[in-house]
C-alpha atoms as one frame of an Amber mdcrd trajectory, in Angstrom:
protein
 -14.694  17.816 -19.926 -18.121  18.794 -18.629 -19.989  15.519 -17.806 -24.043
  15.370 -17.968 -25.646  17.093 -15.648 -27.312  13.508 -14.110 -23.781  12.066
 -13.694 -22.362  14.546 -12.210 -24.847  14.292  -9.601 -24.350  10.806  -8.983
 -20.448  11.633  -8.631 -20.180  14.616  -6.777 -22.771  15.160  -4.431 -20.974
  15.504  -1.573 -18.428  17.736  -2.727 -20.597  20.554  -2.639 -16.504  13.180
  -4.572  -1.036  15.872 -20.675  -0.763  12.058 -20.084   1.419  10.643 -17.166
   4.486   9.119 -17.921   2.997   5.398 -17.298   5.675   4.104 -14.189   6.797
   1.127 -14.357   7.279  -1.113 -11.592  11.140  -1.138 -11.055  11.038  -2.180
  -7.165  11.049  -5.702  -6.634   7.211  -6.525  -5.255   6.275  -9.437  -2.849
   3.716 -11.589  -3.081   1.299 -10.042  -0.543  -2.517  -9.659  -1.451  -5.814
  -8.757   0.287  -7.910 -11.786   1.274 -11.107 -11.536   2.541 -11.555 -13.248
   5.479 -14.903 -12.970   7.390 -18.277 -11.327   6.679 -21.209  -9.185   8.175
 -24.761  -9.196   6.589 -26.762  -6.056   7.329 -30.522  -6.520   6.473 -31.529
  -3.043   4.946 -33.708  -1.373   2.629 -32.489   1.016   0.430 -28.973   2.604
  -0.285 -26.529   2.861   2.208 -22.449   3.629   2.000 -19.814   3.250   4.814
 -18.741   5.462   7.369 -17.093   3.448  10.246 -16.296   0.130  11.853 -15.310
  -0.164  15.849 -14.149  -3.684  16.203 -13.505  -3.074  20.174 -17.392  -1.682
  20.437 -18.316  -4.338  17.846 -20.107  -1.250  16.115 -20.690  -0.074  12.593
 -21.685   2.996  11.620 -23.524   3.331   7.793 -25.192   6.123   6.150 -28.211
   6.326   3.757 -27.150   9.203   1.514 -31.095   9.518   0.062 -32.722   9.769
   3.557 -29.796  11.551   5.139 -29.970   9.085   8.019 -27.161   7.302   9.944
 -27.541   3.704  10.706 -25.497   1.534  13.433 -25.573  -1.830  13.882 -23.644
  -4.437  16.245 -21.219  -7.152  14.297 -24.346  -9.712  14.104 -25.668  -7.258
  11.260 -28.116  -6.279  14.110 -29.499  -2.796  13.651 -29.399  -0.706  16.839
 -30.024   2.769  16.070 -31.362   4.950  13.131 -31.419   8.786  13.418 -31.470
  11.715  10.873 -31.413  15.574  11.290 -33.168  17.819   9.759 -30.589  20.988
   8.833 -33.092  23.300  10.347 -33.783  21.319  13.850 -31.769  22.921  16.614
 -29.391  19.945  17.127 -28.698  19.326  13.641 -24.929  19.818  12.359 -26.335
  21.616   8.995 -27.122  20.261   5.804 -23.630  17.614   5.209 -21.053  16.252
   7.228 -17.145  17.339   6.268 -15.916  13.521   6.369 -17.792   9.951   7.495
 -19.230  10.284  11.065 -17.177   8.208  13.776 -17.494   5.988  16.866 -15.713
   7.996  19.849 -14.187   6.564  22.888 -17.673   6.885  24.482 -19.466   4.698
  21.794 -21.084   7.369  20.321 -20.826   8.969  17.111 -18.609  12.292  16.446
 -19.871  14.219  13.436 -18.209  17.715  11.892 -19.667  19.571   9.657 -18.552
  23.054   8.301 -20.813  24.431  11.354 -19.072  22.783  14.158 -18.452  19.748
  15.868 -21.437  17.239  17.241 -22.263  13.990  19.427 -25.073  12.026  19.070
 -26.162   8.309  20.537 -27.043   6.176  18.227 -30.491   7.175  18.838 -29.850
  10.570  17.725 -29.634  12.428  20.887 -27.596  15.314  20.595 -25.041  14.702
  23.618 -22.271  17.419  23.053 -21.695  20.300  20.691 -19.511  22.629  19.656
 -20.742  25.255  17.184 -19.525  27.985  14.548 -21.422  31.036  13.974 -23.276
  30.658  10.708 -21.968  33.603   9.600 -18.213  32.612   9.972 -18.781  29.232
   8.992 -16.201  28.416   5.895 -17.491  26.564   2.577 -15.737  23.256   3.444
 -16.553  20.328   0.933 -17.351  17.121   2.260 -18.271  13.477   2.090 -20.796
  11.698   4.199 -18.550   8.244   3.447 -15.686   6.159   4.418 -13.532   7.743
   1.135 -13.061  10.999   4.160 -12.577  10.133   7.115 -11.614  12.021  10.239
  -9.037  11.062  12.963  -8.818  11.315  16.523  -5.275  12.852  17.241  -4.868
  13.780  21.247  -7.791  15.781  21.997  -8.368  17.239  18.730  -9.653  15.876
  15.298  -7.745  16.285  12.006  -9.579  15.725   8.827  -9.156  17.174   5.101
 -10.971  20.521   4.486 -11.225  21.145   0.642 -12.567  24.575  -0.102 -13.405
  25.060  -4.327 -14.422  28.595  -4.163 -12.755  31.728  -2.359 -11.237  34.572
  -2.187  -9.326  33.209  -5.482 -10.979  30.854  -7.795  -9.236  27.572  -9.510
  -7.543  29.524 -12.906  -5.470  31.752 -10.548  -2.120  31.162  -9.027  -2.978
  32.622  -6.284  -5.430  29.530  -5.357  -3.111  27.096  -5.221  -0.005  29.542
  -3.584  -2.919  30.041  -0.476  -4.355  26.352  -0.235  -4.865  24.728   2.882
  -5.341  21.003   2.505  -6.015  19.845   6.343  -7.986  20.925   9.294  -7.138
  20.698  12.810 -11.145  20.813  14.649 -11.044  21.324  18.406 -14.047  20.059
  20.024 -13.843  22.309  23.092 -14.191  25.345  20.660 -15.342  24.117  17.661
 -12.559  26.486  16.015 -11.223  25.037  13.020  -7.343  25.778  12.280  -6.241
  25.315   8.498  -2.661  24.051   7.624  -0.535  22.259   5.696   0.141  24.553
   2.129   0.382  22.591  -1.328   3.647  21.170  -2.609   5.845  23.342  -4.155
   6.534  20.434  -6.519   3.004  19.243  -6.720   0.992  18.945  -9.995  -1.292
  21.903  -8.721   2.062  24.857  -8.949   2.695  24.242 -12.871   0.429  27.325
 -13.979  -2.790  25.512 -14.927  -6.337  25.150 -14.102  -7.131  22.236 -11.796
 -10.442  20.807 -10.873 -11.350  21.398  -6.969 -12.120  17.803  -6.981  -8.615
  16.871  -7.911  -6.924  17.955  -4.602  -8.963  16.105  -1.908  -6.327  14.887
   0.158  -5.315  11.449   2.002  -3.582  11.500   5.132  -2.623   8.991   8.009
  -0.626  10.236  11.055   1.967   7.290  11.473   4.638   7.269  14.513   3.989
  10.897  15.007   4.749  11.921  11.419   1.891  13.268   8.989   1.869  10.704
   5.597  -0.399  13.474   2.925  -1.241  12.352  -0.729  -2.362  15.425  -2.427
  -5.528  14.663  -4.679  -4.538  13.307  -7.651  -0.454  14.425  -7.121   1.236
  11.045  -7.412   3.550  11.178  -4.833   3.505  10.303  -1.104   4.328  13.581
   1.081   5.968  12.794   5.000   5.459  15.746   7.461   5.965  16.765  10.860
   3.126  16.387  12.657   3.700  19.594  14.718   3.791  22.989  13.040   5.415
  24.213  11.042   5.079  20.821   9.407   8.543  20.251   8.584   8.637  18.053
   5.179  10.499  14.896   5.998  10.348  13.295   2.188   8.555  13.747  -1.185
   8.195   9.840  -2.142   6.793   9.187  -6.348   4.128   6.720  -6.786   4.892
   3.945  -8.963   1.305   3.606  -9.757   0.345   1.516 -12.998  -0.808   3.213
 -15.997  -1.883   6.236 -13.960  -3.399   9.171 -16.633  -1.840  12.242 -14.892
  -4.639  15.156 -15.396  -2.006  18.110 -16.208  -4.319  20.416 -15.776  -6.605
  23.066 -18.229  -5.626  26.436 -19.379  -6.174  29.038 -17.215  -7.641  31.245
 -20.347 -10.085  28.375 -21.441 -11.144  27.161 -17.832 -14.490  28.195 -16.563
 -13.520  29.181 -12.981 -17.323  28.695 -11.346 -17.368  24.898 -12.948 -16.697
  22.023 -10.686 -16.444  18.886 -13.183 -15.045  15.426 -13.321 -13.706  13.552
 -15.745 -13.107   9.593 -15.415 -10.830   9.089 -18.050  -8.196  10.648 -15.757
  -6.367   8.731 -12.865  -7.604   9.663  -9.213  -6.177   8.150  -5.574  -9.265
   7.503  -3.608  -7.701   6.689  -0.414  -4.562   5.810   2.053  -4.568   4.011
   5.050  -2.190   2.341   7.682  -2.723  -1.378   8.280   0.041  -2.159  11.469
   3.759  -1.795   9.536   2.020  -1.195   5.949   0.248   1.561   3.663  -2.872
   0.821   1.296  -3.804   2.897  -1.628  -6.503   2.529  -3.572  -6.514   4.093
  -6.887  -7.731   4.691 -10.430  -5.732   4.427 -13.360  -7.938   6.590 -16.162
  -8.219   5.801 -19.463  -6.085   4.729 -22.823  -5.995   7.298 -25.374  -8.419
   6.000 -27.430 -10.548   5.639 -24.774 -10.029   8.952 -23.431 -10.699  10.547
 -26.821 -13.864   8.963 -27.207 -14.939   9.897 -23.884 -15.196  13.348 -24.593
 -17.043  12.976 -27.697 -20.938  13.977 -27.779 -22.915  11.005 -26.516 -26.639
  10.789 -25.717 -27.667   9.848 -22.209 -27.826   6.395 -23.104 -24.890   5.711
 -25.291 -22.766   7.941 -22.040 -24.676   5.027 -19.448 -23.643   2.240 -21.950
 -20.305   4.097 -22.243 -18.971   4.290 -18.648 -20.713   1.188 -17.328 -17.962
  -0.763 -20.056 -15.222   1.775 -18.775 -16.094   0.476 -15.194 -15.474  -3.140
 -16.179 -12.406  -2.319 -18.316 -10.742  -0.506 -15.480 -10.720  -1.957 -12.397
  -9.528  -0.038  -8.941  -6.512  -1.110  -8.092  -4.722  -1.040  -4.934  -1.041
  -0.825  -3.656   0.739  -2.101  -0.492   3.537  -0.042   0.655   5.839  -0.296
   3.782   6.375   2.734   5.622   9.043   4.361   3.920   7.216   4.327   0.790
   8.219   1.066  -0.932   6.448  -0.400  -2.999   4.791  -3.848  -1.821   2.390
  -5.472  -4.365   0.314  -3.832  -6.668  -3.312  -5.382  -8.122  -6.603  -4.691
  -8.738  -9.268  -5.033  -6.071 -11.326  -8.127  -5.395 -14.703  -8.188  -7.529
 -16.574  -8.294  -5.130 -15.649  -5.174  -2.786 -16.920  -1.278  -3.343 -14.362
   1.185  -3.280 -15.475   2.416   0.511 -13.146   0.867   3.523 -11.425   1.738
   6.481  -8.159   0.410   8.473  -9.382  -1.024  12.059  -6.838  -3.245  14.214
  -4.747  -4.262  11.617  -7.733  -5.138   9.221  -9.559  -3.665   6.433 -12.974
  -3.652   6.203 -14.799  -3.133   2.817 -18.536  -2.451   2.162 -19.315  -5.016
  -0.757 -20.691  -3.766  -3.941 -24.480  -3.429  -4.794 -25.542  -6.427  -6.966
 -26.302  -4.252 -10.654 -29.256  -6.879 -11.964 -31.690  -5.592  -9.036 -31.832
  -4.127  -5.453 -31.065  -6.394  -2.744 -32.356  -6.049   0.997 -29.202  -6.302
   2.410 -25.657  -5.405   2.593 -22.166  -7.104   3.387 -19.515  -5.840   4.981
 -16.101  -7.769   4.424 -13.272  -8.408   6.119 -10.100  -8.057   4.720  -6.077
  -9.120   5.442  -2.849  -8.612   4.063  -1.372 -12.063   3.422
């Protein structure tokens, strides 16, 4: 499905963002939830998403995706530093981060981008860097919100690195046989290492055509093992954390009413298009709260719905279109333990966006945008398992 052109620019900007049998839940779930539990107001002026919270600095680090500028504030919603680079000053990273910017041991904020690895203050002094050549740089996708993040592991930083166009493009085999789905960035060097190959047993090996935007991968390093979800693969993936990444176990997803995308024919697929289509499922994210796992997910579409979603609409009846879809299907989220079981399974509180992170055994969601007009502020949420 190729989605207007206005949509998917509201989707995708920063990546360049056969039905499923429909599980059912055979393990025996609790009665655990996410609460919300305390609240931050930021007073603010236009649009901004999440990148990080630091509840040991008291920081949080937001990002206005129209001015390209970061924004940190203390836990009192007070704003302490606004800064944005130009990707032709000399201490700019280049024209888009590779995953949300994060607070570092030092209380300042670690960016990568395809071009290398950065510190600024929350002024926007550049402190550090460590750069790439532009001319060995590697197209590496990204997302300037909290849906990416990266991770501090020892004295590196791992972080997905999703590359749509190659040597191979998306309707050969030889794409998926060659994909590398995380980066290991060393700030020392600013060399980026590539590992950890597709599943032989992943959706992505059965032959077809797969969108580039279907294999961003979730990952969480827990007890020294590597937990991957591959894109839209509905299964959780344990690793080694030390090469040669040793698989540990290949755990299925009982996720409900989750629209598989099987893929396109490699004959009919147009291998320079990068689309999206909704009335598929998607997993967003993964993320270790203390002893647990939370995914956050989309289900897709019925088959009616689905159908008419890839009729010819206007603008307008599209807008009208999706904007019911969004009410109809609600993210959902799961709670796992650590070996994979499944916990609880619900849709997410009204009130929360889709961006979050784990911090100290908490969640902490960026509220959604009020739809009847612009407000000058936004809330940040705390949230528990109970």
């Amino acid at each position: 499905m190729k989605l207007p052109h206005w949509f998917l620019t509201v989707l995708l900007p920063s990546f360049f963002s056969c039905e499923s049998s429909n599980t059912s839940q055979t393990n025996e779930q609790s009665d655990l939830k996410l609460e919300i539990t305390d609240s931050i107001r930021v007073a603010y002026i236009g649009k901004l998403s999440l990148m990080d919270v630091n509840p040991e600095f008291e920081r949080i680090l937001l990002f206005d995706p129209q001015n390209m500028k970061f924004v940190s504030t203390d836990f009192e919603g007070n704003i302490l530093g606004e800064f944005s680079k130009d990707r032709d000053a000399p201490d700019s990273f280049g024209s888009f981060p590779m995953a949300a910017g994060r607070f570092n041991e030092n209380k300042n904020i670690q960016v990568v981008s395809m071009f290398g690895i950065y510190e600024y203050d929350l002024g926007g002094n550049l402190l550090t860097s460590s750069k790439i050549p532009r001319n060995e740089a590697k197209p590496f996708s990204g997302r300037a919100d909290a849906k990416r993040e990266i991770q501090f592991v020892n004295d590196k930083i791992l972080l997905s690195g999703s590359i749509a166009r190659g040597e191979y493009n998306k309707t050969q085999p030889e794409f998926y046989d060659t994909y590398q789905q995380l980066v290991w960035a060393d700030p020392k060097t600013g060399t980026f290492e590539q590992f950890l190959s597709l599943d032989s047993a992943s959706i992505f090996q059965n032959n077809m055509s797969h969108e580039p935007t279907t294999i961003s991968t979730s990952f969480e390093v827990v007890n020294d093992k590597l937990y991957v979800i591959s894109g839209i693969d509905p299964f959780l993936n344990i690793y080694e954390i030390e090469s040669p990444y040793s698989k540990k176990n290949r755990i299925p997803l009982e996720l409900t009413n989750y629209n598989l995308n099987m893929g396109e024919d490699p004959n009919k697929a147009d291998p320079r298009a990068i689309s999206y289509d909704p009335s598929f499922g998607i997993i967003q994210k993964m993320v270790k709260v203390e002893d647990k796992l939370v995914i956050t997910y989309e289900t897709g579409y019925s088959k009616e719905d689905a159908l008419r979603s890839h009729e010819n609409m206007s603008q307008t009846e599209w807008e009208e279109f999706y904007s019911r879809m969004k009410d109809k299907y609600k993210i959902r989220y799961q709670i796992l333990d650590l070996e994979g079981k499944l916990l609880a399974d619900s849709e997410i509180h009204e009130g929360l966006s889709d961006l979050f992170v784990s911090r100290e055994g908490s969640l902490w969601f960026l509220g959604k945008e009020n739809p009847e007009f612009e407000e000058d502020f936004y809330t940040l949420y705390k949230v528990e398992i109970e």
